[in-house]
Amino acid sequence: MKNSVKKEETYYESIIKQGYTRREFIKFATYMTAFMGLKFSAVGQIMEALETKKRIPVIWEHFQECTGCSESFIRSDHPLVADLIFDHISLDYTDTLMAAAGHNAEEAKQASMKENYGKYILVVEGAIPTKNNGVYCTIAGRTAVDIIKESAEGAAAIITFGSCSSYGGVQAASPNPTGSVPVDKIIKNKPIIKVPGCPPISEVMTAIVLHYATFETLPELDSQGRPKQFYGKRVHDSCYRRPYFDAGLFVESFDSEEAKKGYCLYKMGCRGPVTYNSCGTTGWNNGVSFPVKSGYPCIGCSENNFWDNSPFYKRLENIPGTSIEATADKIGKIILGTAAAGAAAHTIATNVLKKKELKENECMGEINENRIKE
Ligand code: FSX
Ligand code: SF4
Ligand code: F3S
């Protein structure tokens, strides 16, 4: 990776310089338009933006994390998705992947932040420890708290990439020994787009950067600050095992005949019914797989406090909503409305919602409920 700041280059110029053809460029613009959930007519707008607009600089910080988010990103479905951000085009700083190290890397970051003040996108991977003056994560002698405050100052927007920077992740799991917090507990005056998942889906980040480059606005977010297009539905809603759920055919133990047949993993503790993510439609490694497809129940890795929601592999007691129409905001409103009354109210709320939706689903829903209880 080069560290020079190429502020005059457009995305298109960079792509062509990399050896991509115009045909590949058009294919990429079409793919991203569909992926972002935009109308086909937006392909032209995206192409025009990529051809004419200067690339948006990206500064990418790493704090308390396992780097799985970067791993996920560099194995993106579409080669151009990763290249657009990573390979010479936008990324001015990422201490994990840049060739430069030490003072050179830090100088490149400072130069980019100065030159692009108010314009760059800050990507953050990892949580931030606050206990004992933040000593549990330091880079070049400075704490993560110090660094995030500095890099956020000139950022146009922040993308928290992964469950750690979005919610705290494994570091913040009880008893949270280092006092880890997500980015929004420290930075209060910038738009923050949360892209949770452990790891998250790489194309979502490119889609956000592209959306910003094309329309100069951020994509529509839900009440938790996640892009609606990618977190509007539960894993359960797009799961290819859903017909087995609907038919009441469940895996009861790993290595069983039912498991080999690919039945629904609900009884193995699958959290697909309460997890908002687009794994079922996007997948990883060129769409080849996602946890459920590999025979493993979803553990809800894109949800708040998912580590503390363990034990994993234990059947969920309640499913808040069983219809495809359920969205995070709808369920969120009901749960928030009853939060003050505590866990009992939560259970009642989910049951009320469940009943309502079962009614909507008429007898099919009731049949499923009875089968789940068996
Ligand atoms: Fe966290 Fe990312 Fe999980 Fe790992 O950096 S979201 S532990 S996949 O890598 O931050
Ligand atoms: Fe898929 Fe899990 Fe839902 Fe079953 S419970 S349909 S395995 S997401
Ligand atoms: Fe995570 Fe569940 Fe998707 S575990 S990767 S949200 S299937």
mmCIF file of C-alpha atoms and ligand atoms in Angstrom:
data_model
loop_
_atom_site.group_PDB
_atom_site.id
_atom_site.type_symbol
_atom_site.label_atom_id
_atom_site.label_comp_id
_atom_site.label_asym_id
_atom_site.label_seq_id
_atom_site.Cartn_x
_atom_site.Cartn_y
_atom_site.Cartn_z
ATOM 1 C CA MET A 1 0.000 0.000 0.000
ATOM 2 C CA LYS A 2 1.247 3.447 -0.866
ATOM 3 C CA ASN A 3 1.015 6.056 1.801
ATOM 4 C CA SER A 4 0.939 9.164 -0.337
ATOM 5 C CA VAL A 5 -2.278 11.147 -0.287
ATOM 6 C CA LYS A 6 -3.745 11.093 -3.815
ATOM 7 C CA LYS A 7 -6.511 13.569 -3.314
ATOM 8 C CA GLU A 8 -6.869 14.471 -6.988
ATOM 9 C CA GLU A 9 -7.600 10.946 -8.169
ATOM 10 C CA THR A 10 -11.154 9.804 -8.931
ATOM 11 C CA TYR A 11 -12.302 6.274 -8.129
ATOM 12 C CA TYR A 12 -12.550 5.483 -11.831
ATOM 13 C CA GLU A 13 -9.016 6.676 -12.586
ATOM 14 C CA SER A 14 -7.721 4.552 -9.751
ATOM 15 C CA ILE A 15 -9.640 1.473 -10.878
ATOM 16 C CA ILE A 16 -8.403 1.756 -14.474
ATOM 17 C CA LYS A 17 -4.874 2.356 -13.253
ATOM 18 C CA GLN A 18 -5.140 -0.896 -11.344
ATOM 19 C CA GLY A 19 -5.758 -2.749 -14.603
ATOM 20 C CA TYR A 20 -9.525 -3.148 -14.412
ATOM 21 C CA THR A 21 -11.500 -2.750 -17.641
ATOM 22 C CA ARG A 22 -14.449 -0.467 -18.229
ATOM 23 C CA ARG A 23 -16.656 -3.535 -18.530
ATOM 24 C CA GLU A 24 -15.564 -4.651 -15.038
ATOM 25 C CA PHE A 25 -16.218 -1.160 -13.761
ATOM 26 C CA ILE A 26 -19.790 -1.204 -15.135
ATOM 27 C CA LYS A 27 -20.368 -4.669 -13.675
ATOM 28 C CA PHE A 28 -19.146 -3.424 -10.310
ATOM 29 C CA ALA A 29 -21.419 -0.352 -10.397
ATOM 30 C CA THR A 30 -24.401 -2.580 -11.255
ATOM 31 C CA TYR A 31 -23.542 -5.079 -8.517
ATOM 32 C CA MET A 32 -23.196 -2.369 -5.879
ATOM 33 C CA THR A 33 -26.429 -0.645 -6.949
ATOM 34 C CA ALA A 34 -28.348 -3.894 -6.447
ATOM 35 C CA PHE A 35 -26.495 -4.624 -3.220
ATOM 36 C CA MET A 36 -27.336 -1.193 -1.821
ATOM 37 C CA GLY A 37 -30.999 -1.830 -2.575
ATOM 38 C CA LEU A 38 -31.213 1.097 -5.011
ATOM 39 C CA LYS A 39 -33.311 1.219 -8.157
ATOM 40 C CA PHE A 40 -31.637 0.143 -11.375
ATOM 41 C CA SER A 41 -31.764 3.766 -12.553
ATOM 42 C CA ALA A 42 -29.178 4.617 -9.866
ATOM 43 C CA VAL A 43 -26.455 2.691 -11.745
ATOM 44 C CA GLY A 44 -25.797 5.794 -13.886
ATOM 45 C CA GLN A 45 -25.541 8.005 -10.802
ATOM 46 C CA ILE A 46 -23.078 5.635 -9.156
ATOM 47 C CA MET A 47 -20.982 5.420 -12.312
ATOM 48 C CA GLU A 48 -20.950 9.170 -12.679
ATOM 49 C CA ALA A 49 -19.909 9.632 -9.068
ATOM 50 C CA LEU A 50 -17.103 7.100 -9.409
ATOM 51 C CA GLU A 51 -15.942 8.708 -12.657
ATOM 52 C CA THR A 52 -15.978 12.295 -11.517
ATOM 53 C CA LYS A 53 -15.703 12.542 -7.747
ATOM 54 C CA LYS A 54 -12.450 12.520 -5.870
ATOM 55 C CA ARG A 55 -11.960 9.501 -3.714
ATOM 56 C CA ILE A 56 -12.990 9.776 -0.083
ATOM 57 C CA PRO A 57 -10.022 9.274 2.198
ATOM 58 C CA VAL A 58 -10.408 6.597 4.848
ATOM 59 C CA ILE A 59 -8.518 6.423 8.116
ATOM 60 C CA TRP A 60 -8.872 3.002 9.757
ATOM 61 C CA GLU A 61 -8.078 2.563 13.444
ATOM 62 C CA HIS A 62 -7.587 -0.734 15.294
ATOM 63 C CA PHE A 63 -8.066 -1.042 19.014
ATOM 64 C CA GLN A 64 -9.143 -4.007 21.196
ATOM 65 C CA GLU A 65 -10.064 -6.641 18.625
ATOM 66 C CA CYS A 66 -9.031 -9.863 16.901
ATOM 67 C CA THR A 67 -8.655 -8.323 13.407
ATOM 68 C CA GLY A 68 -11.329 -10.685 12.120
ATOM 69 C CA CYS A 69 -13.117 -7.647 10.706
ATOM 70 C CA SER A 70 -10.161 -6.809 8.435
ATOM 71 C CA GLU A 71 -9.875 -10.493 7.536
ATOM 72 C CA SER A 72 -13.510 -10.500 6.508
ATOM 73 C CA PHE A 73 -13.009 -7.335 4.490
ATOM 74 C CA ILE A 74 -10.014 -8.470 2.467
ATOM 75 C CA ARG A 75 -11.904 -11.626 1.513
ATOM 76 C CA SER A 76 -14.767 -9.622 0.081
ATOM 77 C CA ASP A 77 -17.095 -11.159 -2.517
ATOM 78 C CA HIS A 78 -16.136 -8.849 -5.271
ATOM 79 C CA PRO A 79 -12.474 -7.986 -5.915
ATOM 80 C CA LEU A 80 -13.316 -4.351 -6.596
ATOM 81 C CA VAL A 81 -15.140 -4.000 -3.285
ATOM 82 C CA ALA A 82 -11.939 -4.500 -1.355
ATOM 83 C CA ASP A 83 -9.753 -2.704 -3.889
ATOM 84 C CA LEU A 84 -11.975 0.345 -3.872
ATOM 85 C CA ILE A 85 -11.142 0.978 -0.246
ATOM 86 C CA PHE A 86 -7.923 -0.899 0.343
ATOM 87 C CA ASP A 87 -5.726 -0.971 -2.661
ATOM 88 C CA HIS A 88 -4.186 2.448 -3.302
ATOM 89 C CA ILE A 89 -7.527 4.163 -3.665
ATOM 90 C CA SER A 90 -8.931 5.447 -0.429
ATOM 91 C CA LEU A 91 -7.125 4.061 2.517
ATOM 92 C CA ASP A 92 -4.587 6.467 3.911
ATOM 93 C CA TYR A 93 -3.964 4.677 7.171
ATOM 94 C CA THR A 94 -4.481 1.229 8.670
ATOM 95 C CA ASP A 95 -1.735 0.057 10.966
ATOM 96 C CA THR A 96 -2.578 -3.601 10.319
ATOM 97 C CA LEU A 97 -2.257 -3.699 6.536
ATOM 98 C CA MET A 98 -0.144 -0.761 5.418
ATOM 99 C CA ALA A 99 3.405 -1.417 4.306
ATOM 100 C CA ALA A 100 4.773 1.484 6.317
ATOM 101 C CA ALA A 101 5.288 1.091 10.031
ATOM 102 C CA GLY A 102 6.229 3.165 13.047
ATOM 103 C CA HIS A 103 6.842 6.866 12.498
ATOM 104 C CA ASN A 104 6.209 6.682 8.736
ATOM 105 C CA ALA A 105 2.758 5.225 9.229
ATOM 106 C CA GLU A 106 1.852 7.777 11.890
ATOM 107 C CA GLU A 107 3.136 10.632 9.695
ATOM 108 C CA ALA A 108 0.992 9.419 6.769
ATOM 109 C CA LYS A 109 -2.051 9.442 9.038
ATOM 110 C CA GLN A 110 -1.353 12.907 10.379
ATOM 111 C CA ALA A 111 -0.795 14.244 6.842
ATOM 112 C CA SER A 112 -4.038 12.761 5.563
ATOM 113 C CA MET A 113 -6.091 13.954 8.535
ATOM 114 C CA LYS A 114 -4.716 17.474 8.125
ATOM 115 C CA GLU A 115 -5.177 17.613 4.377
ATOM 116 C CA ASN A 116 -8.634 16.081 4.440
ATOM 117 C CA TYR A 117 -9.921 17.711 7.604
ATOM 118 C CA GLY A 118 -13.707 17.450 7.743
ATOM 119 C CA LYS A 119 -13.831 15.122 4.740
ATOM 120 C CA TYR A 120 -12.417 11.735 5.642
ATOM 121 C CA ILE A 121 -14.283 8.714 6.883
ATOM 122 C CA LEU A 122 -12.984 7.183 10.059
ATOM 123 C CA VAL A 123 -13.348 3.414 10.309
ATOM 124 C CA VAL A 124 -12.903 1.936 13.763
ATOM 125 C CA GLU A 125 -12.320 -1.734 14.511
ATOM 126 C CA GLY A 126 -12.235 -2.802 18.145
ATOM 127 C CA ALA A 127 -13.471 -1.528 21.490
ATOM 128 C CA ILE A 128 -11.815 1.126 23.634
ATOM 129 C CA PRO A 129 -10.671 0.372 27.202
ATOM 130 C CA THR A 130 -11.274 3.181 29.663
ATOM 131 C CA LYS A 131 -10.235 1.671 33.019
ATOM 132 C CA ASN A 132 -7.030 2.933 34.658
ATOM 133 C CA ASN A 133 -6.752 5.838 32.224
ATOM 134 C CA GLY A 134 -7.020 3.566 29.208
ATOM 135 C CA VAL A 135 -3.667 1.816 29.720
ATOM 136 C CA TYR A 136 -4.940 -1.499 28.377
ATOM 137 C CA CYS A 137 -4.651 -0.447 24.749
ATOM 138 C CA THR A 138 -1.866 1.856 23.698
ATOM 139 C CA ILE A 139 -0.260 2.500 20.326
ATOM 140 C CA ALA A 140 3.071 4.314 20.182
ATOM 141 C CA GLY A 141 2.637 5.223 23.840
ATOM 142 C CA ARG A 142 -0.786 6.823 23.370
ATOM 143 C CA THR A 143 -4.029 5.371 24.663
ATOM 144 C CA ALA A 144 -6.871 4.315 22.370
ATOM 145 C CA VAL A 145 -9.047 6.966 24.066
ATOM 146 C CA ASP A 146 -6.574 9.685 23.055
ATOM 147 C CA ILE A 147 -6.198 8.389 19.531
ATOM 148 C CA ILE A 148 -9.926 8.035 18.804
ATOM 149 C CA LYS A 149 -10.588 11.565 20.068
ATOM 150 C CA GLU A 150 -7.914 12.924 17.752
ATOM 151 C CA SER A 151 -8.936 10.940 14.667
ATOM 152 C CA ALA A 152 -12.641 11.627 15.173
ATOM 153 C CA GLU A 153 -12.143 15.382 15.321
ATOM 154 C CA GLY A 154 -11.735 15.941 11.578
ATOM 155 C CA ALA A 155 -13.892 13.011 10.418
ATOM 156 C CA ALA A 156 -17.001 13.600 8.324
ATOM 157 C CA ALA A 157 -18.499 10.379 9.675
ATOM 158 C CA ILE A 158 -17.434 7.304 11.587
ATOM 159 C CA ILE A 159 -18.086 3.699 10.616
ATOM 160 C CA THR A 160 -17.777 1.311 13.544
ATOM 161 C CA PHE A 161 -16.844 -1.868 11.734
ATOM 162 C CA GLY A 162 -17.610 -4.946 13.832
ATOM 163 C CA SER A 163 -19.433 -5.690 17.061
ATOM 164 C CA CYS A 164 -16.467 -4.569 19.202
ATOM 165 C CA SER A 165 -16.425 -0.946 18.074
ATOM 166 C CA SER A 166 -20.223 -0.914 17.698
ATOM 167 C CA TYR A 167 -21.188 -2.504 21.022
ATOM 168 C CA GLY A 168 -18.032 -3.371 22.976
ATOM 169 C CA GLY A 169 -17.811 -7.000 21.833
ATOM 170 C CA VAL A 170 -15.953 -9.692 23.721
ATOM 171 C CA GLN A 171 -13.782 -7.168 25.587
ATOM 172 C CA ALA A 172 -16.847 -5.594 27.175
ATOM 173 C CA ALA A 173 -18.337 -8.966 28.155
ATOM 174 C CA SER A 174 -18.920 -9.352 31.871
ATOM 175 C CA PRO A 175 -16.939 -8.636 34.030
ATOM 176 C CA ASN A 176 -15.376 -6.266 31.455
ATOM 177 C CA PRO A 177 -11.973 -6.124 33.209
ATOM 178 C CA THR A 178 -10.577 -3.268 31.128
ATOM 179 C CA GLY A 179 -13.691 -1.098 31.149
ATOM 180 C CA SER A 180 -14.156 -1.429 27.392
ATOM 181 C CA VAL A 181 -16.714 0.713 25.640
ATOM 182 C CA PRO A 182 -17.923 1.135 22.059
ATOM 183 C CA VAL A 183 -17.047 4.250 20.059
ATOM 184 C CA ASP A 184 -20.366 6.035 20.671
ATOM 185 C CA LYS A 185 -19.663 6.134 24.411
ATOM 186 C CA ILE A 186 -16.660 8.372 23.715
ATOM 187 C CA ILE A 187 -17.485 10.295 20.541
ATOM 188 C CA LYS A 188 -20.779 12.145 20.773
ATOM 189 C CA ASN A 189 -20.599 14.812 18.097
ATOM 190 C CA LYS A 190 -20.198 12.843 14.850
ATOM 191 C CA PRO A 191 -22.505 10.680 12.777
ATOM 192 C CA ILE A 192 -21.721 7.053 13.658
ATOM 193 C CA ILE A 193 -22.804 4.237 11.378
ATOM 194 C CA LYS A 194 -22.710 0.880 13.118
ATOM 195 C CA VAL A 195 -21.797 -2.179 11.103
ATOM 196 C CA PRO A 196 -21.985 -4.898 13.760
ATOM 197 C CA GLY A 197 -21.078 -8.556 13.318
ATOM 198 C CA CYS A 198 -18.161 -10.587 14.605
ATOM 199 C CA PRO A 199 -17.010 -10.207 11.920
ATOM 200 C CA PRO A 200 -19.269 -7.972 9.841
ATOM 201 C CA ILE A 201 -20.022 -8.316 6.132
ATOM 202 C CA SER A 202 -17.397 -6.451 4.154
ATOM 203 C CA GLU A 203 -19.553 -5.151 1.320
ATOM 204 C CA VAL A 204 -21.656 -3.180 3.787
ATOM 205 C CA MET A 205 -18.779 -0.838 4.499
ATOM 206 C CA THR A 206 -17.996 -0.304 0.817
ATOM 207 C CA ALA A 207 -21.693 0.330 0.225
ATOM 208 C CA ILE A 208 -21.680 3.066 2.886
ATOM 209 C CA VAL A 209 -18.577 4.746 1.455
ATOM 210 C CA LEU A 210 -20.034 4.493 -2.042
ATOM 211 C CA HIS A 211 -23.383 5.854 -0.914
ATOM 212 C CA TYR A 212 -21.601 8.800 0.652
ATOM 213 C CA ALA A 213 -19.483 9.358 -2.462
ATOM 214 C CA THR A 214 -22.525 9.230 -4.753
ATOM 215 C CA PHE A 215 -25.229 11.096 -2.844
ATOM 216 C CA GLU A 216 -23.154 12.995 -0.282
ATOM 217 C CA THR A 217 -25.448 11.629 2.407
ATOM 218 C CA LEU A 218 -25.318 8.590 4.640
ATOM 219 C CA PRO A 219 -27.626 5.657 3.989
ATOM 220 C CA GLU A 220 -30.799 5.382 6.027
ATOM 221 C CA LEU A 221 -30.093 4.079 9.523
ATOM 222 C CA ASP A 222 -32.320 2.252 12.014
ATOM 223 C CA SER A 223 -32.869 3.342 15.619
ATOM 224 C CA GLN A 224 -29.593 1.687 16.637
ATOM 225 C CA GLY A 225 -27.580 3.479 13.953
ATOM 226 C CA ARG A 226 -27.243 0.485 11.613
ATOM 227 C CA PRO A 227 -27.843 0.822 7.851
ATOM 228 C CA LYS A 228 -31.437 -0.333 7.376
ATOM 229 C CA GLN A 229 -30.727 -1.952 4.057
ATOM 230 C CA PHE A 230 -28.474 -4.536 5.699
ATOM 231 C CA TYR A 231 -29.866 -4.828 9.220
ATOM 232 C CA GLY A 232 -33.570 -4.407 8.541
ATOM 233 C CA LYS A 233 -34.336 -8.120 8.593
ATOM 234 C CA ARG A 234 -33.531 -11.050 10.813
ATOM 235 C CA VAL A 235 -31.178 -13.820 9.727
ATOM 236 C CA HIS A 236 -34.268 -16.010 10.141
ATOM 237 C CA ASP A 237 -36.123 -14.081 7.410
ATOM 238 C CA SER A 238 -33.666 -14.942 4.658
ATOM 239 C CA CYS A 239 -32.455 -18.297 5.980
ATOM 240 C CA TYR A 240 -32.611 -21.080 3.437
ATOM 241 C CA ARG A 241 -33.558 -23.463 6.311
ATOM 242 C CA ARG A 242 -36.695 -21.459 6.999
ATOM 243 C CA PRO A 243 -39.007 -23.926 5.200
ATOM 244 C CA TYR A 244 -37.900 -26.553 7.759
ATOM 245 C CA PHE A 245 -38.704 -24.181 10.598
ATOM 246 C CA ASP A 246 -42.102 -23.526 9.067
ATOM 247 C CA ALA A 247 -42.671 -27.245 8.644
ATOM 248 C CA GLY A 248 -41.563 -27.954 12.227
ATOM 249 C CA LEU A 249 -38.554 -30.047 11.199
ATOM 250 C CA PHE A 250 -35.674 -29.451 13.615
ATOM 251 C CA VAL A 251 -32.189 -30.740 14.336
ATOM 252 C CA GLU A 252 -32.136 -32.103 17.892
ATOM 253 C CA SER A 253 -28.446 -33.023 18.096
ATOM 254 C CA PHE A 254 -25.315 -32.468 16.009
ATOM 255 C CA ASP A 255 -24.247 -35.399 13.836
ATOM 256 C CA SER A 256 -27.811 -36.657 13.677
ATOM 257 C CA GLU A 257 -29.689 -37.682 10.548
ATOM 258 C CA GLU A 258 -31.719 -34.457 10.854
ATOM 259 C CA ALA A 259 -28.501 -32.430 10.942
ATOM 260 C CA LYS A 260 -27.273 -34.170 7.811
ATOM 261 C CA LYS A 261 -30.577 -33.415 6.120
ATOM 262 C CA GLY A 262 -30.102 -29.719 6.873
ATOM 263 C CA TYR A 263 -33.159 -29.235 9.106
ATOM 264 C CA CYS A 264 -33.702 -26.026 11.070
ATOM 265 C CA LEU A 265 -31.223 -25.343 13.911
ATOM 266 C CA TYR A 266 -33.679 -23.528 16.164
ATOM 267 C CA LYS A 267 -33.642 -26.224 18.830
ATOM 268 C CA MET A 268 -29.824 -26.172 18.789
ATOM 269 C CA GLY A 269 -30.013 -22.585 20.027
ATOM 270 C CA CYS A 270 -30.083 -20.737 16.717
ATOM 271 C CA ARG A 271 -30.535 -17.009 17.285
ATOM 272 C CA GLY A 272 -31.495 -16.251 13.721
ATOM 273 C CA PRO A 273 -35.014 -15.321 14.881
ATOM 274 C CA VAL A 274 -33.675 -12.472 17.065
ATOM 275 C CA THR A 275 -30.618 -11.420 15.055
ATOM 276 C CA TYR A 276 -30.597 -8.624 12.499
ATOM 277 C CA ASN A 277 -28.078 -9.141 9.723
ATOM 278 C CA SER A 278 -27.992 -10.040 6.039
ATOM 279 C CA CYS A 279 -25.810 -13.148 6.296
ATOM 280 C CA GLY A 280 -28.508 -15.272 4.677
ATOM 281 C CA THR A 281 -28.573 -13.137 1.536
ATOM 282 C CA THR A 282 -24.937 -12.086 1.280
ATOM 283 C CA GLY A 283 -22.779 -14.773 2.884
ATOM 284 C CA TRP A 284 -19.012 -14.893 2.978
ATOM 285 C CA ASN A 285 -16.321 -16.062 0.561
ATOM 286 C CA ASN A 286 -18.091 -15.151 -2.613
ATOM 287 C CA GLY A 287 -21.438 -15.936 -1.037
ATOM 288 C CA VAL A 288 -20.393 -19.550 -0.472
ATOM 289 C CA SER A 289 -21.499 -19.833 3.148
ATOM 290 C CA PHE A 290 -22.502 -18.362 6.493
ATOM 291 C CA PRO A 291 -22.677 -20.037 9.935
ATOM 292 C CA VAL A 292 -26.122 -21.625 9.514
ATOM 293 C CA LYS A 293 -25.175 -22.963 6.084
ATOM 294 C CA SER A 294 -22.122 -24.584 7.658
ATOM 295 C CA GLY A 295 -24.409 -26.483 10.029
ATOM 296 C CA TYR A 296 -23.870 -24.185 12.981
ATOM 297 C CA PRO A 297 -26.591 -22.191 14.760
ATOM 298 C CA CYS A 298 -26.402 -18.413 14.514
ATOM 299 C CA ILE A 299 -25.022 -17.076 17.822
ATOM 300 C CA GLY A 300 -26.323 -13.571 17.210
ATOM 301 C CA CYS A 301 -22.894 -12.047 16.655
ATOM 302 C CA SER A 302 -24.302 -8.786 15.299
ATOM 303 C CA GLU A 303 -26.479 -8.062 18.347
ATOM 304 C CA ASN A 304 -25.693 -5.876 21.328
ATOM 305 C CA ASN A 305 -24.071 -7.777 24.239
ATOM 306 C CA PHE A 306 -24.127 -11.004 22.319
ATOM 307 C CA TRP A 307 -21.414 -12.591 24.471
ATOM 308 C CA ASP A 308 -23.381 -11.931 27.622
ATOM 309 C CA ASN A 309 -26.482 -13.388 26.025
ATOM 310 C CA SER A 310 -24.889 -16.818 26.383
ATOM 311 C CA PRO A 311 -25.102 -19.761 26.972
ATOM 312 C CA PHE A 312 -25.023 -20.320 23.245
ATOM 313 C CA TYR A 313 -26.564 -23.454 21.739
ATOM 314 C CA LYS A 314 -29.474 -23.238 24.113
ATOM 315 C CA ARG A 315 -32.948 -23.016 22.639
ATOM 316 C CA LEU A 316 -34.473 -19.551 22.732
ATOM 317 C CA GLU A 317 -37.409 -19.226 25.075
ATOM 318 C CA ASN A 318 -39.209 -16.565 23.100
ATOM 319 C CA ILE A 319 -39.197 -15.556 19.501
ATOM 320 C CA PRO A 320 -40.236 -11.922 19.149
ATOM 321 C CA GLY A 321 -42.231 -12.157 15.954
ATOM 322 C CA THR A 322 -42.298 -14.923 13.443
ATOM 323 C CA SER A 323 -43.358 -13.116 10.308
ATOM 324 C CA ILE A 324 -41.006 -11.893 7.597
ATOM 325 C CA GLU A 325 -42.280 -8.350 8.149
ATOM 326 C CA ALA A 326 -40.604 -8.045 11.569
ATOM 327 C CA THR A 327 -37.967 -5.312 11.598
ATOM 328 C CA ALA A 328 -35.504 -4.237 14.278
ATOM 329 C CA ASP A 329 -37.289 -0.923 14.748
ATOM 330 C CA LYS A 330 -40.712 -2.495 15.173
ATOM 331 C CA ILE A 331 -39.517 -4.958 17.765
ATOM 332 C CA GLY A 332 -37.163 -2.385 19.296
ATOM 333 C CA LYS A 333 -40.069 0.002 19.929
ATOM 334 C CA ILE A 334 -42.084 -2.624 21.721
ATOM 335 C CA ILE A 335 -39.145 -3.741 23.817
ATOM 336 C CA LEU A 336 -38.024 -0.174 24.611
ATOM 337 C CA GLY A 337 -41.544 0.756 25.599
ATOM 338 C CA THR A 338 -41.535 -1.915 28.267
ATOM 339 C CA ALA A 339 -37.880 -1.836 29.278
ATOM 340 C CA ALA A 340 -38.542 0.078 32.490
ATOM 341 C CA ALA A 341 -40.669 -2.733 33.800
ATOM 342 C CA GLY A 342 -37.770 -5.126 33.449
ATOM 343 C CA ALA A 343 -37.339 -8.607 32.133
ATOM 344 C CA ALA A 344 -40.850 -9.798 32.933
ATOM 345 C CA ALA A 345 -42.316 -7.031 30.812
ATOM 346 C CA HIS A 346 -39.916 -7.905 28.027
ATOM 347 C CA THR A 347 -41.220 -11.442 28.004
ATOM 348 C CA ILE A 348 -44.810 -10.236 27.968
ATOM 349 C CA ALA A 349 -44.038 -7.809 25.135
ATOM 350 C CA THR A 350 -42.448 -10.484 23.022
ATOM 351 C CA ASN A 351 -45.329 -12.816 23.703
ATOM 352 C CA VAL A 352 -47.876 -10.141 22.800
ATOM 353 C CA LEU A 353 -46.022 -9.492 19.577
ATOM 354 C CA LYS A 354 -45.706 -13.183 18.935
ATOM 355 C CA LYS A 355 -49.428 -13.706 19.424
ATOM 356 C CA LYS A 356 -50.277 -10.789 17.182
ATOM 357 C CA GLU A 357 -48.076 -12.091 14.425
ATOM 358 C CA LEU A 358 -49.265 -15.622 14.846
ATOM 359 C CA LYS A 359 -52.769 -14.306 14.333
ATOM 360 C CA GLU A 360 -51.584 -12.649 11.148
ATOM 361 C CA ASN A 361 -50.112 -15.945 10.071
ATOM 362 C CA GLU A 362 -53.354 -17.685 10.962
ATOM 363 C CA CYS A 363 -53.296 -21.394 11.599
ATOM 364 C CA MET A 364 -49.894 -22.032 9.975
ATOM 365 C CA GLY A 365 -48.232 -19.988 12.694
ATOM 366 C CA GLU A 366 -50.131 -21.799 15.434
ATOM 367 C CA ILE A 367 -49.121 -25.146 14.030
ATOM 368 C CA ASN A 368 -45.466 -24.033 14.099
ATOM 369 C CA GLU A 369 -45.688 -22.820 17.684
ATOM 370 C CA ASN A 370 -47.088 -26.158 18.787
ATOM 371 C CA ARG A 371 -44.360 -27.981 16.959
ATOM 372 C CA ILE A 372 -41.630 -25.827 18.511
ATOM 373 C CA LYS A 373 -42.986 -26.537 21.994
ATOM 374 C CA GLU A 374 -42.891 -30.306 21.367
HETATM 375 FE FE1 FSX B 1 -14.355 -7.619 17.151
HETATM 376 FE FE2 FSX B 1 -12.999 -7.055 14.732
HETATM 377 FE FE3 FSX B 1 -15.152 -9.787 16.311
HETATM 378 FE FE4 FSX B 1 -12.773 -9.744 15.762
HETATM 379 O O1 FSX B 1 -11.563 -6.221 14.555
HETATM 380 S S1 FSX B 1 -16.129 -7.831 15.942
HETATM 381 S S2 FSX B 1 -13.521 -9.624 17.914
HETATM 382 S S3 FSX B 1 -14.320 -10.598 14.419
HETATM 383 O O2 FSX B 1 -12.062 -8.532 14.649
HETATM 384 O O3 FSX B 1 -13.477 -6.230 16.269
HETATM 385 FE FE1 SF4 B 2 -32.504 -20.662 9.935
HETATM 386 FE FE2 SF4 B 2 -32.001 -20.557 12.528
HETATM 387 FE FE3 SF4 B 2 -34.289 -19.569 11.600
HETATM 388 FE FE4 SF4 B 2 -33.868 -22.192 11.647
HETATM 389 S S1 SF4 B 2 -34.040 -20.809 13.437
HETATM 390 S S2 SF4 B 2 -34.731 -21.008 9.958
HETATM 391 S S3 SF4 B 2 -31.695 -22.336 11.178
HETATM 392 S S4 SF4 B 2 -32.242 -18.803 11.158
HETATM 393 FE FE1 F3S B 3 -23.224 -13.820 13.042
HETATM 394 FE FE2 F3S B 3 -25.439 -15.173 13.016
HETATM 395 FE FE3 F3S B 3 -24.602 -14.091 10.821
HETATM 396 S S1 F3S B 3 -23.608 -15.679 14.139
HETATM 397 S S2 F3S B 3 -22.405 -14.198 11.023
HETATM 398 S S3 F3S B 3 -25.240 -13.011 12.655
HETATM 399 S S4 F3S B 3 -25.547 -16.061 10.998
#
